[in-house]
Short mmCIF file of C-alpha atoms and ligand atoms in Angstrom, two decimals:
data_model
loop_
_atom_site.label_atom_id
_atom_site.label_comp_id
_atom_site.label_asym_id
_atom_site.label_seq_id
_atom_site.Cartn_x
_atom_site.Cartn_y
_atom_site.Cartn_z
CA MET A 56 -0.10 -0.16 -0.15
CA ALA A 57 1.13 3.38 -0.25
CA ALA A 58 -0.49 4.94 2.64
CA ASP A 59 -0.02 4.05 6.00
CA SER A 60 -2.55 3.21 8.84
CA ASN A 61 -2.72 6.81 9.73
CA GLY A 62 -3.64 7.46 6.28
CA VAL A 63 0.09 9.09 5.07
CA ALA A 64 1.14 8.25 1.77
CA ARG A 65 4.34 6.85 1.85
CA THR A 66 7.21 7.46 0.07
CA GLY A 67 9.64 5.14 -1.87
CA GLY A 68 9.22 2.32 0.31
CA ASP A 69 10.80 -1.32 0.08
CA GLY A 70 8.76 -3.14 -2.27
CA ASP A 71 7.25 -0.61 -4.28
CA LEU A 72 6.95 -0.89 -7.68
CA LEU A 73 7.63 3.40 -9.00
CA SER A 74 8.19 5.85 -6.19
CA VAL A 75 8.54 9.65 -7.06
CA GLU A 76 10.60 12.10 -5.04
CA SER A 77 10.27 15.61 -4.77
CA ILE A 78 9.61 16.34 -8.27
CA GLU A 79 9.61 19.73 -9.47
CA VAL A 80 8.08 20.01 -13.57
CA SER A 81 7.78 23.35 -15.10
CA TYR A 82 7.08 24.95 -18.74
CA GLY A 83 9.63 27.51 -19.39
CA PRO A 84 8.77 30.19 -16.55
CA ILE A 85 5.47 28.52 -15.31
CA ARG A 86 5.64 25.89 -12.52
CA ALA A 87 3.50 23.12 -12.43
CA LEU A 88 4.46 20.89 -10.21
CA PHE A 89 6.12 22.25 -6.79
CA GLY A 90 7.76 19.09 -5.24
CA ILE A 91 5.81 16.14 -5.56
CA SER A 92 5.92 12.31 -4.04
CA LEU A 93 4.43 9.58 -4.04
CA SER A 94 4.48 5.69 -3.91
CA VAL A 95 2.77 2.80 -5.95
CA GLY A 96 3.46 -1.08 -4.41
CA SER A 97 3.17 -3.70 -7.31
CA GLY A 98 -0.85 -4.61 -8.08
CA GLU A 99 -1.88 -0.97 -6.09
CA MET A 100 -4.82 1.00 -8.12
CA VAL A 101 -3.88 4.90 -7.12
CA ALA A 102 -6.05 7.71 -7.84
CA LEU A 103 -4.84 10.73 -8.91
CA ILE A 104 -7.98 13.61 -8.45
CA GLY A 105 -7.60 17.17 -8.18
CA PRO A 106 -8.90 20.26 -9.96
CA ASN A 107 -8.05 21.51 -13.87
CA GLY A 108 -4.68 22.38 -13.91
CA ALA A 109 -3.60 20.89 -10.93
CA GLY A 110 -0.89 19.08 -12.23
CA LYS A 111 -2.18 15.90 -12.77
CA SER A 112 -0.88 15.13 -16.53
CA SER A 113 2.24 16.12 -16.07
CA LEU A 114 2.71 14.24 -12.71
CA LEU A 115 2.15 11.13 -15.54
CA HIS A 116 4.19 12.74 -17.98
CA ALA A 117 7.23 13.06 -15.47
CA ILE A 118 6.68 9.46 -14.60
CA ILE A 119 6.91 8.00 -18.12
CA GLY A 120 9.54 10.14 -19.21
CA LEU A 121 7.75 12.84 -21.83
CA ARG A 122 8.33 15.77 -19.06
CA ARG A 123 11.87 16.10 -17.52
CA PRO A 124 11.67 17.22 -13.73
CA SER A 125 13.74 20.11 -12.83
CA ARG A 126 14.17 18.40 -9.26
CA GLY A 127 13.67 14.67 -8.01
CA ARG A 128 14.14 11.68 -8.96
CA VAL A 129 11.34 9.16 -9.87
CA ARG A 130 12.50 5.26 -8.94
CA TRP A 131 11.10 1.77 -10.69
CA ARG A 132 11.69 -1.08 -8.29
CA GLY A 133 14.46 0.96 -6.08
CA GLN A 134 16.26 1.81 -9.69
CA ASP A 135 16.61 6.05 -10.03
CA ILE A 136 15.26 6.30 -13.55
CA THR A 137 15.15 9.97 -14.11
CA GLY A 138 17.25 10.11 -17.05
CA LEU A 139 15.89 7.88 -18.89
CA SER A 140 13.56 8.27 -22.13
CA THR A 141 10.03 7.06 -22.20
CA GLN A 142 10.87 4.52 -24.44
CA GLN A 143 13.53 2.97 -22.43
CA ARG A 144 10.24 2.96 -19.33
CA ILE A 145 8.07 1.31 -21.49
CA ARG A 146 10.65 -1.56 -22.25
CA LEU A 147 11.16 -1.51 -18.13
CA GLY A 148 7.03 -2.03 -17.87
CA MET A 149 4.97 0.92 -18.25
CA ALA A 150 2.66 2.36 -20.55
CA LEU A 151 0.36 5.63 -20.67
CA VAL A 152 -3.37 5.84 -21.76
CA PRO A 153 -2.86 9.71 -22.75
CA GLU A 154 -5.85 12.81 -22.36
CA HIS A 155 -8.20 12.60 -25.05
CA ARG A 156 -6.88 9.06 -26.32
CA ARG A 157 -4.38 10.34 -29.06
CA ILE A 158 -5.34 7.54 -31.42
CA LEU A 159 -4.48 7.62 -35.16
CA ALA A 160 -7.13 7.99 -36.84
CA THR A 161 -6.00 7.75 -40.42
CA LEU A 162 -4.33 4.19 -39.44
CA THR A 163 -6.84 1.26 -39.13
CA VAL A 164 -7.70 -0.35 -35.67
CA GLU A 165 -5.10 -3.30 -36.00
CA GLU A 166 -2.13 -0.82 -37.27
CA ASN A 167 -2.71 1.88 -33.93
CA LEU A 168 -2.43 -1.83 -32.00
CA LEU A 169 0.60 -2.26 -33.75
CA VAL A 170 1.77 1.32 -33.03
CA GLY A 171 1.28 0.14 -29.55
CA GLY A 172 3.08 -2.77 -29.87
CA MET A 173 7.00 -0.72 -31.83
CA ILE A 174 8.89 -2.01 -28.65
CA LEU A 175 8.24 -6.05 -29.11
CA PRO A 176 9.61 -8.18 -31.84
CA ARG A 177 7.81 -8.13 -35.13
CA ARG A 178 6.80 -11.23 -34.91
CA MET A 179 4.90 -10.56 -31.39
CA ARG A 180 3.57 -7.68 -32.16
CA GLN A 181 1.18 -9.05 -34.18
CA THR A 182 0.30 -12.34 -32.36
CA GLN A 183 -0.29 -9.63 -28.84
CA ALA A 184 -2.23 -7.73 -31.59
CA ASP A 185 -4.26 -10.35 -32.34
CA ARG A 186 -4.66 -11.40 -28.85
CA MET A 187 -5.94 -7.72 -28.01
CA ILE A 188 -8.30 -8.02 -31.20
CA GLU A 189 -9.59 -11.27 -29.75
CA ARG A 190 -9.78 -9.40 -25.91
CA PHE A 191 -11.57 -6.40 -27.30
CA GLU A 192 -14.94 -7.35 -29.33
CA VAL A 193 -15.11 -3.87 -31.05
CA LEU A 194 -11.86 -3.75 -32.01
CA LYS A 195 -12.20 -7.49 -33.39
CA ARG A 196 -15.48 -5.65 -35.36
CA LYS A 197 -13.84 -3.04 -36.80
CA ARG A 198 -9.82 -4.59 -36.95
CA SER A 199 -9.70 -3.02 -40.47
CA GLN A 200 -11.10 0.23 -40.33
CA PRO A 201 -9.98 3.60 -39.65
CA ALA A 202 -9.48 4.39 -36.58
CA GLY A 203 -11.19 7.56 -37.32
CA VAL A 204 -14.69 6.08 -37.49
CA LEU A 205 -14.35 4.60 -33.40
CA SER A 206 -17.14 6.22 -31.02
CA GLY A 207 -15.32 7.74 -28.44
CA GLY A 208 -16.34 4.87 -25.81
CA GLU A 209 -14.43 2.60 -28.53
CA ALA A 210 -11.23 4.83 -29.39
CA GLN A 211 -10.96 4.44 -25.10
CA GLN A 212 -10.75 0.99 -25.42
CA LEU A 213 -8.34 0.80 -28.36
CA ALA A 214 -6.49 3.62 -26.57
CA ILE A 215 -6.23 1.40 -23.30
CA ALA A 216 -5.46 -2.11 -25.76
CA ARG A 217 -2.98 -0.22 -27.00
CA ALA A 218 -1.24 0.66 -24.46
CA LEU A 219 -1.20 -2.69 -23.30
CA MET A 220 0.43 -4.14 -26.21
CA PRO A 221 3.67 -4.41 -24.81
CA SER A 222 2.52 -6.05 -21.25
CA PRO A 223 2.96 -3.22 -19.18
CA ALA A 224 3.08 -3.73 -15.15
CA LEU A 225 2.59 -0.35 -14.18
CA LEU A 226 -0.18 1.26 -16.17
CA LEU A 227 -1.02 5.20 -16.25
CA MET A 228 -4.53 6.48 -17.26
CA ASP A 229 -4.93 10.30 -18.00
CA GLU A 230 -8.74 10.64 -17.80
CA PRO A 231 -10.15 7.58 -19.55
CA THR A 232 -13.94 8.92 -18.78
CA LEU A 233 -13.42 12.17 -20.31
CA GLY A 234 -16.39 13.04 -22.87
CA LEU A 235 -17.66 9.63 -22.17
CA ALA A 236 -21.56 9.17 -21.70
CA PRO A 237 -21.72 7.87 -18.60
CA LEU A 238 -23.28 4.00 -19.23
CA VAL A 239 -19.66 4.02 -21.74
CA ALA A 240 -17.83 5.24 -18.63
CA THR A 241 -19.24 2.66 -16.39
CA GLN A 242 -18.23 0.13 -18.74
CA VAL A 243 -13.89 1.92 -18.97
CA PHE A 244 -14.46 1.34 -15.36
CA ALA A 245 -15.33 -2.59 -15.66
CA LEU A 246 -11.96 -2.50 -17.73
CA ILE A 247 -10.14 -0.87 -15.16
CA ASP A 248 -11.64 -3.61 -12.75
CA GLU A 249 -10.41 -6.75 -15.05
CA LEU A 250 -7.05 -5.01 -15.13
CA ARG A 251 -6.83 -4.98 -11.03
CA ALA A 252 -7.89 -8.49 -10.83
CA ALA A 253 -5.26 -9.80 -13.54
CA GLY A 254 -2.53 -8.25 -11.18
CA MET A 255 -2.04 -4.94 -12.99
CA THR A 256 -0.60 -1.95 -11.04
CA LEU A 257 -2.76 1.51 -12.40
CA ILE A 258 -2.17 5.22 -11.64
CA VAL A 259 -5.82 6.54 -12.58
CA VAL A 260 -6.77 10.81 -13.32
CA ASP A 261 -10.39 10.82 -13.45
CA GLN A 262 -12.68 13.84 -13.54
CA ASN A 263 -15.89 11.39 -11.64
CA ALA A 264 -13.29 11.61 -8.23
CA ARG A 265 -15.98 9.46 -6.38
CA ARG A 266 -15.93 6.84 -8.59
CA VAL A 267 -12.31 6.26 -8.84
CA LEU A 268 -11.45 6.48 -5.52
CA ASN A 269 -13.82 4.17 -5.40
CA ALA A 270 -12.06 1.84 -7.64
CA ALA A 271 -8.64 2.83 -5.80
CA ASP A 272 -6.50 1.28 -2.65
CA SER A 273 -5.33 4.67 -2.13
CA ALA A 274 -5.51 8.08 -2.90
CA TYR A 275 -3.87 11.59 -4.00
CA LEU A 276 -5.62 14.99 -4.36
CA VAL A 277 -3.36 16.99 -6.28
CA ARG A 278 -3.99 20.96 -5.80
CA THR A 279 -1.58 23.97 -7.62
CA GLY A 280 1.16 21.64 -8.54
CA ARG A 281 1.01 20.11 -4.52
CA ILE A 282 -0.31 17.12 -2.69
CA ALA A 283 -2.93 18.58 -1.06
CA GLN A 284 -3.90 15.25 0.39
CA SER A 285 -2.88 12.20 0.72
CA GLY A 286 -4.01 8.27 2.12
CA SER A 287 -6.18 5.46 1.29
CA ALA A 288 -8.95 5.88 -1.06
CA ASP A 289 -11.39 5.06 1.79
CA GLU A 290 -10.49 8.05 3.76
CA LEU A 291 -10.21 10.53 0.77
CA ALA A 292 -13.78 9.68 -0.47
CA ALA A 293 -15.14 10.33 3.26
CA ARG A 294 -13.82 13.58 3.29
CA GLU A 295 -16.64 15.88 2.11
CA ASP A 296 -14.94 18.94 2.24
CA ILE A 297 -12.50 17.68 -0.56
CA PHE A 298 -15.42 17.09 -2.64
CA GLY A 299 -16.64 20.43 -2.22
CA SER A 300 -14.15 23.09 -1.77
CA PHE A 301 -11.08 21.35 -3.71
CA LEU A 302 -12.87 19.62 -6.56
CA GLY A 303 -15.26 22.02 -7.08
CA GLY A 304 -18.21 19.34 -6.39
CA SER A 305 -17.17 17.14 -9.56
CA GLY A 306 -16.87 14.08 -7.69
CA ASP A 307 -20.49 14.21 -8.08
CA ASP A 308 -22.11 12.00 -10.64
P1 ATP V 261 -6.69 18.83 -16.56
O1 ATP V 261 -7.10 18.10 -16.07
O2 ATP V 261 -7.37 20.60 -17.06
O3 ATP V 261 -5.79 18.36 -18.07
P2 ATP V 261 -3.69 18.65 -14.48
O4 ATP V 261 -4.71 18.44 -13.55
O5 ATP V 261 -3.57 17.22 -15.52
O6 ATP V 261 -5.36 19.45 -15.28
P3 ATP V 261 -1.27 19.73 -16.33
O7 ATP V 261 -2.17 19.55 -16.98
O8 ATP V 261 -0.48 19.13 -15.71
O9 ATP V 261 -3.19 19.78 -14.84
O10 ATP V 261 -1.40 21.03 -15.51
C1 ATP V 261 -0.57 21.95 -14.59
C2 ATP V 261 -0.35 23.11 -15.22
O11 ATP V 261 0.68 23.12 -15.90
C3 ATP V 261 -1.44 24.06 -15.35
O12 ATP V 261 -0.98 25.63 -15.06
C4 ATP V 261 -0.98 24.16 -16.92
O13 ATP V 261 -1.46 25.61 -17.45
C5 ATP V 261 0.36 23.88 -16.92
N1 ATP V 261 1.02 23.31 -17.92
C6 ATP V 261 0.27 22.29 -18.74
N2 ATP V 261 1.32 21.58 -19.80
C7 ATP V 261 1.77 23.25 -20.47
C8 ATP V 261 2.15 23.49 -21.56
N3 ATP V 261 3.02 22.64 -22.42
N4 ATP V 261 3.06 24.90 -21.74
C9 ATP V 261 2.83 25.70 -20.28
N5 ATP V 261 2.08 25.15 -19.63
C10 ATP V 261 1.55 24.16 -19.17
#
C-alpha cells in the first residue's frame, strides 16, 4: 500500500514498483509541479484527483519520461530512472493511456495496435495485436477500419488496448472517461476492475473523483502542483470537504 495506517502516503518504501521523490516540473517560466512525492506498490491502484490545471497530467508525463523534471527523482523497483527516455521506461514496463486518447485516426484499428507494440519483436507484435483484437470485441469488428470512425468509447478501448500491447506492469491512465457517456464510462471502470483483478498496477487520473476513489486503494489530491491530501482511497472518499471545496463538487456523478 502507498498509504500507511495513519493514511499518510509513504514514499520510496521497499517493494514499491514506482516511487516519485520531490518532483518539480516547469513549462518555461510556468512551474506546474512543486515537489510532488508518491509511491505505488505492485498490484496497487492509485487515484490522482484534483481540479483542472492542478498538475495531474504533468505528473504522469514526468513518470513516463515525456516531461523531464527540473528536480526530484523517479524510481522503478528502487532504481533511479530519472534520466531514462520514455521508450526505455516503456521497455521497463510502464505504459500511458493519454488524455484525449490520441489514437491515430487515419490508421486502421489494427495498425494502431501495432504502433503500440513498437518495442516488441515483429512476430510478437502481430501475435499480441491478435490477442487484443480477440479480447476487445469492438476492435475485432472494426479491425480493418480507420480508427477515426470509432465512437468515443470504442476509441478509448483502442487507446487502452494499444497501451496494453507491450504487457506493461504499470499502467498510467489520464482521464480515461473524459467526454464519455455515463454508461460507457461505467464500461471503462469495469475494464479497470478487470485489469486490477489480473494484477496490473495502476495510476488513474479521473474527473469523477468518487468513482475513481471507489476503485482505488490509495489516493492523492493534487492542487496547484502540490499534494494537498493523501491516504487510503476510502479515507479521501469520506472527506466531504474535499469534494466541496477542492474539487468544486466535480466528484458528483
Ligand atoms: P487538466 O485536468 O486540465 O488536464 P491537470 O491537473 O492534468 O489538468 P496539467 O495539465 O498537468 O494539469 O497542468 C498543470 C499546469 O501546467 C497548468 O497550470 C497548465 O496550464 C500548465 N501546463 C500544462 N501543460 C503546459 C504546456 N505545454 N505549456 C505551458 N503550460 C502548461
